[in-house]
Each structure stands twice: as structure tokens, then as C-alpha cells.
PDB file of C-alpha atoms and ligand atoms in Angstrom:
ATOM      1  CA  MET A   1       0.000   0.000   0.000  1.00  0.00           C
ATOM      2  CA  PHE A   2       1.185   3.524  -0.804  1.00  0.00           C
ATOM      3  CA  THR A   3       0.406   6.368   1.569  1.00  0.00           C
ATOM      4  CA  ASN A   4       2.137   9.276  -0.151  1.00  0.00           C
ATOM      5  CA  ALA A   5       2.992  10.787  -3.501  1.00  0.00           C
ATOM      6  CA  ILE A   6       5.126  13.685  -4.668  1.00  0.00           C
ATOM      7  CA  VAL A   7       3.948  15.616  -7.721  1.00  0.00           C
ATOM      8  CA  ARG A   8       5.050  18.864  -9.358  1.00  0.00           C
ATOM      9  CA  THR A   9       2.685  21.306 -11.033  1.00  0.00           C
ATOM     10  CA  PRO A  10       3.485  21.727 -14.741  1.00  0.00           C
ATOM     11  CA  GLY A  11       5.076  25.081 -15.573  1.00  0.00           C
ATOM     12  CA  SER A  12       3.915  27.653 -18.103  1.00  0.00           C
ATOM     13  CA  ASN A  13       6.834  26.519 -20.299  1.00  0.00           C
ATOM     14  CA  PHE A  14       5.824  22.838 -20.196  1.00  0.00           C
ATOM     15  CA  ASP A  15       5.685  22.867 -23.988  1.00  0.00           C
ATOM     16  CA  ALA A  16       9.418  23.674 -24.129  1.00  0.00           C
ATOM     17  CA  GLY A  17      10.291  20.230 -22.758  1.00  0.00           C
ATOM     18  CA  LEU A  18      11.770  17.331 -24.672  1.00  0.00           C
ATOM     19  CA  THR A  19       9.689  15.250 -27.009  1.00  0.00           C
ATOM     20  CA  THR A  20      10.181  12.761 -29.821  1.00  0.00           C
ATOM     21  CA  VAL A  21       6.589  12.680 -31.033  1.00  0.00           C
ATOM     22  CA  ASP A  22       4.724  15.008 -33.318  1.00  0.00           C
ATOM     23  CA  PHE A  23       1.250  15.187 -31.810  1.00  0.00           C
ATOM     24  CA  GLY A  24       1.107  18.993 -31.741  1.00  0.00           C
ATOM     25  CA  ARG A  25       1.747  21.523 -28.994  1.00  0.00           C
ATOM     26  CA  PRO A  26       0.229  20.842 -25.609  1.00  0.00           C
ATOM     27  CA  ASP A  27      -2.628  23.134 -24.593  1.00  0.00           C
ATOM     28  CA  LEU A  28      -1.381  24.612 -21.317  1.00  0.00           C
ATOM     29  CA  ALA A  29      -4.821  25.075 -19.767  1.00  0.00           C
ATOM     30  CA  LEU A  30      -5.617  21.443 -20.530  1.00  0.00           C
ATOM     31  CA  VAL A  31      -2.232  20.334 -19.167  1.00  0.00           C
ATOM     32  CA  LEU A  32      -3.103  21.926 -15.828  1.00  0.00           C
ATOM     33  CA  GLU A  33      -6.601  20.457 -15.842  1.00  0.00           C
ATOM     34  CA  GLN A  34      -5.356  16.940 -16.652  1.00  0.00           C
ATOM     35  CA  HIS A  35      -2.734  17.300 -13.926  1.00  0.00           C
ATOM     36  CA  ARG A  36      -5.392  18.431 -11.451  1.00  0.00           C
ATOM     37  CA  LEU A  37      -7.526  15.374 -12.254  1.00  0.00           C
ATOM     38  CA  TYR A  38      -4.467  13.127 -11.951  1.00  0.00           C
ATOM     39  CA  CYS A  39      -3.769  14.539  -8.472  1.00  0.00           C
ATOM     40  CA  GLN A  40      -7.420  14.131  -7.563  1.00  0.00           C
ATOM     41  CA  ALA A  41      -7.206  10.465  -8.626  1.00  0.00           C
ATOM     42  CA  LEU A  42      -4.172   9.876  -6.389  1.00  0.00           C
ATOM     43  CA  THR A  43      -6.030  11.445  -3.484  1.00  0.00           C
ATOM     44  CA  ALA A  44      -9.045   9.246  -4.227  1.00  0.00           C
ATOM     45  CA  CYS A  45      -6.698   6.239  -4.005  1.00  0.00           C
ATOM     46  CA  GLY A  46      -5.856   7.299  -0.453  1.00  0.00           C
ATOM     47  CA  LEU A  47      -2.545   9.097  -0.977  1.00  0.00           C
ATOM     48  CA  ALA A  48      -1.409  12.252   0.814  1.00  0.00           C
ATOM     49  CA  LEU A  49       0.125  14.535  -1.811  1.00  0.00           C
ATOM     50  CA  THR A  50       3.200  16.708  -1.567  1.00  0.00           C
ATOM     51  CA  THR A  51       2.671  19.175  -4.397  1.00  0.00           C
ATOM     52  CA  LEU A  52       5.798  21.032  -5.485  1.00  0.00           C
ATOM     53  CA  GLU A  53       5.586  24.373  -7.236  1.00  0.00           C
ATOM     54  CA  ALA A  54       6.190  24.607 -10.958  1.00  0.00           C
ATOM     55  CA  ASP A  55       9.901  24.989 -11.664  1.00  0.00           C
ATOM     56  CA  LEU A  56      10.439  27.030 -14.810  1.00  0.00           C
ATOM     57  CA  ARG A  57      14.126  26.186 -14.933  1.00  0.00           C
ATOM     58  CA  PHE A  58      13.148  22.661 -15.950  1.00  0.00           C
ATOM     59  CA  PRO A  59      10.224  22.381 -18.402  1.00  0.00           C
ATOM     60  CA  ASP A  60      10.110  18.584 -17.961  1.00  0.00           C
ATOM     61  CA  SER A  61      10.160  18.657 -14.168  1.00  0.00           C
ATOM     62  CA  THR A  62       6.494  17.746 -13.786  1.00  0.00           C
ATOM     63  CA  PHE A  63       7.709  14.255 -14.770  1.00  0.00           C
ATOM     64  CA  VAL A  64       9.011  13.765 -11.225  1.00  0.00           C
ATOM     65  CA  GLU A  65       9.341  10.010 -11.556  1.00  0.00           C
ATOM     66  CA  ASP A  66      12.587  10.345 -13.483  1.00  0.00           C
ATOM     67  CA  ALA A  67      14.517  12.074 -10.675  1.00  0.00           C
ATOM     68  CA  ALA A  68      14.246   9.423  -7.953  1.00  0.00           C
ATOM     69  CA  ILE A  69      13.481   5.798  -7.164  1.00  0.00           C
ATOM     70  CA  LEU A  70      11.574   5.367  -3.935  1.00  0.00           C
ATOM     71  CA  THR A  71      11.323   1.914  -2.401  1.00  0.00           C
ATOM     72  CA  PRO A  72       9.985   0.704   0.940  1.00  0.00           C
ATOM     73  CA  ARG A  73      13.620   0.144   1.997  1.00  0.00           C
ATOM     74  CA  GLY A  74      15.171   3.405   0.873  1.00  0.00           C
ATOM     75  CA  ALA A  75      15.469   6.031  -1.835  1.00  0.00           C
ATOM     76  CA  ILE A  76      17.883   6.519  -4.686  1.00  0.00           C
ATOM     77  CA  LEU A  77      18.316   9.904  -6.343  1.00  0.00           C
ATOM     78  CA  THR A  78      18.936   9.384 -10.042  1.00  0.00           C
ATOM     79  CA  ARG A  79      21.079  11.188 -12.582  1.00  0.00           C
ATOM     80  CA  PRO A  80      18.775  11.773 -15.575  1.00  0.00           C
ATOM     81  CA  GLY A  81      20.208  11.016 -18.968  1.00  0.00           C
ATOM     82  CA  ALA A  82      19.000  14.187 -20.697  1.00  0.00           C
ATOM     83  CA  PRO A  83      21.360  17.089 -19.866  1.00  0.00           C
ATOM     84  CA  SER A  84      18.426  19.531 -19.638  1.00  0.00           C
ATOM     85  CA  ARG A  85      16.960  17.419 -16.809  1.00  0.00           C
ATOM     86  CA  GLU A  86      20.033  16.791 -14.662  1.00  0.00           C
ATOM     87  CA  GLY A  87      19.299  19.723 -12.313  1.00  0.00           C
ATOM     88  CA  GLU A  88      15.869  18.314 -11.472  1.00  0.00           C
ATOM     89  CA  VAL A  89      17.478  16.038  -8.900  1.00  0.00           C
ATOM     90  CA  VAL A  90      18.856  18.899  -6.788  1.00  0.00           C
ATOM     91  CA  ALA A  91      15.476  20.599  -7.105  1.00  0.00           C
ATOM     92  CA  ILE A  92      13.492  17.632  -5.782  1.00  0.00           C
ATOM     93  CA  ARG A  93      16.008  16.501  -3.168  1.00  0.00           C
ATOM     94  CA  PRO A  94      14.593  18.546  -0.234  1.00  0.00           C
ATOM     95  CA  ALA A  95      11.139  17.026  -0.755  1.00  0.00           C
ATOM     96  CA  ILE A  96      12.614  13.518  -0.795  1.00  0.00           C
ATOM     97  CA  LEU A  97      14.673  14.220   2.348  1.00  0.00           C
ATOM     98  CA  ASN A  98      11.450  14.916   4.255  1.00  0.00           C
ATOM     99  CA  PHE A  99      10.592  11.231   3.883  1.00  0.00           C
ATOM    100  CA  PHE A 100      13.916   9.494   3.158  1.00  0.00           C
ATOM    101  CA  PRO A 101      16.725  11.069   5.206  1.00  0.00           C
ATOM    102  CA  ALA A 102      19.661   9.274   3.571  1.00  0.00           C
ATOM    103  CA  PRO A 103      19.025   8.719  -0.138  1.00  0.00           C
ATOM    104  CA  LEU A 104      21.628   6.914  -2.225  1.00  0.00           C
ATOM    105  CA  THR A 105      22.845   8.528  -5.436  1.00  0.00           C
ATOM    106  CA  ILE A 106      23.975   7.758  -8.980  1.00  0.00           C
ATOM    107  CA  HIS A 107      27.179   9.443 -10.016  1.00  0.00           C
ATOM    108  CA  ALA A 108      28.801  10.335 -13.359  1.00  0.00           C
ATOM    109  CA  PRO A 109      29.269   8.852 -15.853  1.00  0.00           C
ATOM    110  CA  GLY A 110      26.252   6.792 -14.797  1.00  0.00           C
ATOM    111  CA  THR A 111      22.814   7.970 -15.875  1.00  0.00           C
ATOM    112  CA  VAL A 112      19.446   6.620 -14.753  1.00  0.00           C
ATOM    113  CA  ASP A 113      15.901   7.885 -15.425  1.00  0.00           C
ATOM    114  CA  GLY A 114      13.275   6.643 -12.977  1.00  0.00           C
ATOM    115  CA  GLY A 115      11.025   5.862 -15.933  1.00  0.00           C
ATOM    116  CA  ASP A 116      13.357   2.984 -16.755  1.00  0.00           C
ATOM    117  CA  ILE A 117      12.891   1.311 -13.393  1.00  0.00           C
ATOM    118  CA  CYS A 118      10.052  -1.159 -12.920  1.00  0.00           C
ATOM    119  CA  GLU A 119       9.572  -2.627  -9.464  1.00  0.00           C
ATOM    120  CA  ALA A 120       7.880  -6.014  -9.375  1.00  0.00           C
ATOM    121  CA  GLU A 121       7.687  -6.973  -5.674  1.00  0.00           C
ATOM    122  CA  ASP A 122      11.297  -7.620  -4.625  1.00  0.00           C
ATOM    123  CA  HIS A 123      12.726  -7.593  -8.134  1.00  0.00           C
ATOM    124  CA  PHE A 124      13.567  -4.537 -10.202  1.00  0.00           C
ATOM    125  CA  PHE A 125      13.742  -4.464 -13.975  1.00  0.00           C
ATOM    126  CA  ILE A 126      16.216  -1.803 -15.073  1.00  0.00           C
ATOM    127  CA  GLY A 127      15.732  -0.563 -18.607  1.00  0.00           C
ATOM    128  CA  LEU A 128      18.827   0.229 -20.626  1.00  0.00           C
ATOM    129  CA  SER A 129      17.649   3.096 -22.793  1.00  0.00           C
ATOM    130  CA  HIS A 130      18.898   6.270 -24.388  1.00  0.00           C
ATOM    131  CA  ARG A 131      18.524   7.788 -20.885  1.00  0.00           C
ATOM    132  CA  THR A 132      19.774   4.990 -18.610  1.00  0.00           C
ATOM    133  CA  ASN A 133      23.245   3.777 -19.457  1.00  0.00           C
ATOM    134  CA  GLU A 134      25.103   0.606 -18.475  1.00  0.00           C
ATOM    135  CA  GLU A 135      27.141   2.354 -15.792  1.00  0.00           C
ATOM    136  CA  GLY A 136      24.004   3.865 -14.243  1.00  0.00           C
ATOM    137  CA  ALA A 137      22.343   0.450 -14.318  1.00  0.00           C
ATOM    138  CA  ARG A 138      25.380  -1.080 -12.648  1.00  0.00           C
ATOM    139  CA  GLN A 139      25.398   1.486  -9.830  1.00  0.00           C
ATOM    140  CA  LEU A 140      21.666   1.143  -9.354  1.00  0.00           C
ATOM    141  CA  ALA A 141      21.817  -2.667  -9.251  1.00  0.00           C
ATOM    142  CA  ALA A 142      24.482  -2.420  -6.522  1.00  0.00           C
ATOM    143  CA  HIS A 143      22.332  -0.006  -4.494  1.00  0.00           C
ATOM    144  CA  LEU A 144      19.298  -2.252  -4.881  1.00  0.00           C
ATOM    145  CA  ALA A 145      21.291  -5.322  -3.856  1.00  0.00           C
ATOM    146  CA  GLY A 146      22.390  -3.422  -0.744  1.00  0.00           C
ATOM    147  CA  LEU A 147      18.729  -2.842   0.052  1.00  0.00           C
ATOM    148  CA  GLY A 148      18.033  -6.567  -0.394  1.00  0.00           C
ATOM    149  CA  TYR A 149      16.427  -6.430  -3.846  1.00  0.00           C
ATOM    150  CA  THR A 150      17.310  -8.384  -6.954  1.00  0.00           C
ATOM    151  CA  SER A 151      17.459  -6.739 -10.373  1.00  0.00           C
ATOM    152  CA  SER A 152      18.039  -7.457 -14.019  1.00  0.00           C
ATOM    153  CA  THR A 153      18.390  -5.305 -17.101  1.00  0.00           C
ATOM    154  CA  VAL A 154      16.055  -5.088 -20.084  1.00  0.00           C
ATOM    155  CA  ASP A 155      17.562  -3.461 -23.160  1.00  0.00           C
ATOM    156  CA  VAL A 156      15.025  -1.193 -24.831  1.00  0.00           C
ATOM    157  CA  ARG A 157      17.574   0.739 -26.903  1.00  0.00           C
ATOM    158  CA  PRO A 158      16.627  -1.006 -30.142  1.00  0.00           C
ATOM    159  CA  MET A 159      12.947  -0.084 -29.641  1.00  0.00           C
ATOM    160  CA  THR A 160      12.382   3.264 -31.294  1.00  0.00           C
ATOM    161  CA  SER A 161       8.750   3.536 -30.170  1.00  0.00           C
ATOM    162  CA  ILE A 162       9.454   3.931 -26.449  1.00  0.00           C
ATOM    163  CA  LEU A 163      11.463   6.390 -24.398  1.00  0.00           C
ATOM    164  CA  HIS A 164      11.712   4.358 -21.203  1.00  0.00           C
ATOM    165  CA  LEU A 165      11.206   0.752 -20.108  1.00  0.00           C
ATOM    166  CA  LYS A 166       8.020   1.743 -18.301  1.00  0.00           C
ATOM    167  CA  SER A 167       6.625   3.234 -21.498  1.00  0.00           C
ATOM    168  CA  GLY A 168       6.257  -0.432 -22.424  1.00  0.00           C
ATOM    169  CA  ILE A 169       5.657  -2.404 -19.219  1.00  0.00           C
ATOM    170  CA  ALA A 170       3.921  -1.968 -15.880  1.00  0.00           C
ATOM    171  CA  TYR A 171       3.781  -4.254 -12.874  1.00  0.00           C
ATOM    172  CA  ILE A 172       0.312  -3.998 -11.390  1.00  0.00           C
ATOM    173  CA  GLY A 173       0.441  -6.512  -8.530  1.00  0.00           C
ATOM    174  CA  GLY A 174      -0.986 -10.020  -8.405  1.00  0.00           C
ATOM    175  CA  ASN A 175       2.108 -11.233 -10.281  1.00  0.00           C
ATOM    176  CA  THR A 176       0.739  -9.447 -13.340  1.00  0.00           C
ATOM    177  CA  LEU A 177       2.709  -7.458 -15.888  1.00  0.00           C
ATOM    178  CA  VAL A 178       1.113  -5.267 -18.508  1.00  0.00           C
ATOM    179  CA  VAL A 179       3.434  -5.414 -21.480  1.00  0.00           C
ATOM    180  CA  MET A 180       3.562  -4.125 -25.061  1.00  0.00           C
ATOM    181  CA  GLU A 181       3.151  -7.112 -27.345  1.00  0.00           C
ATOM    182  CA  GLU A 182       6.560  -6.362 -28.871  1.00  0.00           C
ATOM    183  CA  MET A 183       8.163  -7.204 -25.505  1.00  0.00           C
ATOM    184  CA  ALA A 184       5.836  -9.983 -24.375  1.00  0.00           C
ATOM    185  CA  GLN A 185       8.183 -12.776 -25.456  1.00  0.00           C
ATOM    186  CA  ASN A 186      11.025 -11.606 -23.245  1.00  0.00           C
ATOM    187  CA  PRO A 187      12.030 -14.682 -21.207  1.00  0.00           C
ATOM    188  CA  GLN A 188      12.460 -12.497 -18.125  1.00  0.00           C
ATOM    189  CA  PHE A 189       8.696 -12.040 -18.027  1.00  0.00           C
ATOM    190  CA  ARG A 190       7.755 -15.697 -18.387  1.00  0.00           C
ATOM    191  CA  ASN A 191       6.821 -16.301 -14.755  1.00  0.00           C
ATOM    192  CA  PHE A 192       4.328 -13.442 -14.715  1.00  0.00           C
ATOM    193  CA  ASN A 193       0.711 -13.344 -15.776  1.00  0.00           C
ATOM    194  CA  LEU A 194       0.959 -11.131 -18.835  1.00  0.00           C
ATOM    195  CA  ILE A 195      -1.536  -8.668 -20.195  1.00  0.00           C
ATOM    196  CA  SER A 196      -0.250  -8.102 -23.701  1.00  0.00           C
ATOM    197  CA  VAL A 197      -1.065  -4.701 -25.191  1.00  0.00           C
ATOM    198  CA  SER A 198      -1.551  -4.478 -28.941  1.00  0.00           C
ATOM    199  CA  ALA A 199       0.505  -2.046 -31.011  1.00  0.00           C
ATOM    200  CA  GLU A 200      -2.512   0.268 -31.480  1.00  0.00           C
ATOM    201  CA  GLU A 201      -2.932   0.565 -27.709  1.00  0.00           C
ATOM    202  CA  SER A 202       0.731   0.535 -26.752  1.00  0.00           C
ATOM    203  CA  TYR A 203       0.696   3.932 -25.010  1.00  0.00           C
ATOM    204  CA  GLY A 204      -1.763   2.347 -22.556  1.00  0.00           C
ATOM    205  CA  ALA A 205       0.900  -0.073 -21.302  1.00  0.00           C
ATOM    206  CA  ASN A 206       2.151   2.659 -18.976  1.00  0.00           C
ATOM    207  CA  CYS A 207      -0.475   2.125 -16.288  1.00  0.00           C
ATOM    208  CA  VAL A 208       0.045   2.387 -12.535  1.00  0.00           C
ATOM    209  CA  ARG A 209      -1.208   0.305  -9.636  1.00  0.00           C
ATOM    210  CA  VAL A 210      -2.133   2.603  -6.757  1.00  0.00           C
ATOM    211  CA  ASN A 211      -3.596   0.700  -3.837  1.00  0.00           C
ATOM    212  CA  ASP A 212      -6.966  -0.721  -4.949  1.00  0.00           C
ATOM    213  CA  ARG A 213      -6.990   0.942  -8.356  1.00  0.00           C
ATOM    214  CA  VAL A 214      -5.003   0.833 -11.593  1.00  0.00           C
ATOM    215  CA  LEU A 215      -4.573   4.236 -13.222  1.00  0.00           C
ATOM    216  CA  ALA A 216      -5.058   3.729 -16.953  1.00  0.00           C
ATOM    217  CA  ALA A 217      -4.877   6.203 -19.831  1.00  0.00           C
ATOM    218  CA  ALA A 218      -8.103   7.037 -21.641  1.00  0.00           C
ATOM    219  CA  GLY A 219      -8.583   5.842 -25.196  1.00  0.00           C
ATOM    220  CA  PHE A 220      -7.524   2.208 -24.900  1.00  0.00           C
ATOM    221  CA  PRO A 221     -10.783   0.321 -24.384  1.00  0.00           C
ATOM    222  CA  ARG A 222      -9.409  -3.168 -24.986  1.00  0.00           C
ATOM    223  CA  LEU A 223      -6.763  -2.792 -22.326  1.00  0.00           C
ATOM    224  CA  THR A 224      -9.214  -1.249 -19.871  1.00  0.00           C
ATOM    225  CA  ALA A 225     -11.646  -4.113 -20.447  1.00  0.00           C
ATOM    226  CA  GLU A 226      -8.867  -6.667 -19.989  1.00  0.00           C
ATOM    227  CA  LEU A 227      -7.808  -5.081 -16.709  1.00  0.00           C
ATOM    228  CA  SER A 228     -11.395  -5.319 -15.456  1.00  0.00           C
ATOM    229  CA  ALA A 229     -11.742  -8.889 -16.707  1.00  0.00           C
ATOM    230  CA  ARG A 230      -8.647  -9.852 -14.700  1.00  0.00           C
ATOM    231  CA  GLY A 231     -10.147  -8.395 -11.529  1.00  0.00           C
ATOM    232  CA  PHE A 232      -8.362  -5.027 -11.495  1.00  0.00           C
ATOM    233  CA  ASP A 233     -10.218  -1.759 -11.006  1.00  0.00           C
ATOM    234  CA  PRO A 234      -9.107   0.755 -13.655  1.00  0.00           C
ATOM    235  CA  LEU A 235      -9.326   4.480 -13.001  1.00  0.00           C
ATOM    236  CA  VAL A 236      -9.211   6.091 -16.415  1.00  0.00           C
ATOM    237  CA  LEU A 237      -7.501   9.444 -16.933  1.00  0.00           C
ATOM    238  CA  ASP A 238      -7.083  11.611 -20.005  1.00  0.00           C
ATOM    239  CA  MET A 239      -3.376  11.988 -20.714  1.00  0.00           C
ATOM    240  CA  SER A 240      -3.461  13.572 -24.179  1.00  0.00           C
ATOM    241  CA  GLU A 241      -1.377  16.635 -23.309  1.00  0.00           C
ATOM    242  CA  PHE A 242       1.330  14.676 -21.478  1.00  0.00           C
ATOM    243  CA  GLN A 243       1.535  12.148 -24.303  1.00  0.00           C
ATOM    244  CA  LYS A 244       2.519  15.030 -26.592  1.00  0.00           C
ATOM    245  CA  MET A 245       5.681  15.386 -24.488  1.00  0.00           C
ATOM    246  CA  ASP A 246       6.418  11.640 -24.272  1.00  0.00           C
ATOM    247  CA  GLY A 247       5.001  11.473 -20.747  1.00  0.00           C
ATOM    248  CA  GLY A 248       2.755   8.836 -19.252  1.00  0.00           C
ATOM    249  CA  LEU A 249       0.839   8.162 -16.063  1.00  0.00           C
ATOM    250  CA  SER A 250       3.740   6.793 -14.063  1.00  0.00           C
ATOM    251  CA  CYS A 251       6.045   9.750 -14.718  1.00  0.00           C
ATOM    252  CA  LEU A 252       3.770  12.302 -13.087  1.00  0.00           C
ATOM    253  CA  SER A 253       4.291  11.095  -9.525  1.00  0.00           C
ATOM    254  CA  LEU A 254       6.609   9.408  -7.087  1.00  0.00           C
ATOM    255  CA  ARG A 255       4.525   7.022  -5.019  1.00  0.00           C
ATOM    256  CA  PHE A 256       5.623   5.494  -1.735  1.00  0.00           C
TER     257      PHE A 256
HETATM  258  C1  CIR B   1      11.441  13.662 -21.381  1.00  0.00           C
HETATM  259  O1  CIR B   1      11.668  13.472 -22.572  1.00  0.00           O
HETATM  260  O2  CIR B   1      12.297  13.472 -20.524  1.00  0.00           O
HETATM  261  C2  CIR B   1      10.064  14.150 -20.973  1.00  0.00           C
HETATM  262  N1  CIR B   1       9.525  14.992 -21.987  1.00  0.00           N
HETATM  263  C3  CIR B   1       9.135  12.979 -20.729  1.00  0.00           C
HETATM  264  C4  CIR B   1       9.559  12.123 -19.582  1.00  0.00           C
HETATM  265  C5  CIR B   1       8.617  10.999 -19.326  1.00  0.00           C
HETATM  266  N2  CIR B   1       8.989  10.275 -18.180  1.00  0.00           N
HETATM  267  C6  CIR B   1       8.706   9.005 -17.963  1.00  0.00           C
HETATM  268  O3  CIR B   1       8.167   8.343 -18.818  1.00  0.00           O
HETATM  269  N3  CIR B   1       9.090   8.489 -16.812  1.00  0.00           N
END
């Protein structure tokens, strides 16, 4: 069970962030409204929110998930792989220290984005991506081992359609992984119950278990129906404006 989440309000320069997709410019009023509804959903799931002010130095900083990895046994501050996002860690550190007094860190030349880290009970999948490099993965695996967790790497670098590992997989409890069909054959996932997401619905694979609910992006009816059929309780949220900046549901909060 999670009790808390950290979120950051999107800034007025949100549309100056990084993106690889061409879905048009985000509508800033709608960005704020979708973020408000996202926060409301977390509250409805029972979480107490720490809401950080917009930080105009970092247009992507509403995607707080990338700056830290929070586990029940300790926190790790990351070192994001995009140079424009590196300073986000210093910016979020004080908020993390309120809950985790002695976070571990990733140091150069290692890079890690939280979006590449998928926790499945006591095992962590670490995505090797264009943001998380081998050295970052190595440092993170050592930190996780010190906390008593196992880990393994999943190389998503050849997959041009996703930015981070968690753009393509989500662990939602009950030994169940939601996974883009392109990754469903990975032998590392063979002991899980898999919900395979078709190519047309692949953005939906980034869903998030929060206590009794699974946050799911709007517009992917087959996945939502499958979640319900498997006994999960989807809470559907419109993510259109965040998708324009390569963001998904998981990136908008740190849950712990
Ligand atoms: C970026 O490219 O870094 C941001 N525009 C999107 C980050 C999304 N984060 C995530 O999936 N964890």
C-alpha cells in the first residue's frame, strides 16, 4: 500500500520540454486540468500529496518520476540522462529528504531515469535506454542489492517507439505485468501473468497500480476491459497533453 505521492505542477513553459513525437503543442490550460484530475485520482486512491511548485528552470520537471526511485527500503536519487533534466534532482532533493533522510545517489558517468525502473515486488527491472546507461544500471543494481532487492536489465535501446522501459511495461500486482506485445516474449517475463497490449494501444501499457486501483490512460478500451476482466479496477484518466511530451501516467508522480 502507498500512503504518499510527490507531484510537481506543470510550468507555463511545459511545452518547451523534450519530445520525440509530433502530436502537436500541448494546450497549457488542458495540461493543468489533466494534472489536477491526476492529483485528484491519487487522493481518491488514499494518498497524501506533496505538491511542489512549478519549476520554470526545468520544463520537464512535472515528470518527477525520473529524478528518484523510492522503495519501501530506501530512496535513490537518479542522474537523468537528458542534460536539460540533470538539475531536477537537486530541485526535488529537499522534498525527498522529508521522507527518506539518507538517499543513495547515482554518479557520473552513470545515468538513470526513474522511468526505466520497474519494481515487481522484490525484483527490479532496469531498462537500458537512451537515458539509462550501463554504468548507471550497474550502480543502481548495486544499491538495490544493498537494500536486499534483486534486479536485471532489459535493453530497450533497439525499440524506437518507447522512451523508457516503463513506457512499455507496468507491474500492477498479483504477479501481473502489462506489457507491449513487442516485448511480451522476453524470457524475463515468463513467470508473470501477462496482459499483452496491442501495437494500437501501446501507449496504454504505462499504467500504474495505486492501492486498490489501476490508473489507466483514456482511449484504450481493450486494455481497460482486460484489466477489469482480470479483476483489477481501472481508473481512467485523459493523458493527451502529457503524451505530446512523451510522458505517461507513471512519470507524473513518485509514489511510496
Ligand atoms: C522527457 O523526454 O524526458 C520528458 N519529456 C518525458 C519524460 C517521461 N517520463 C517518464 O516516462 N518516466
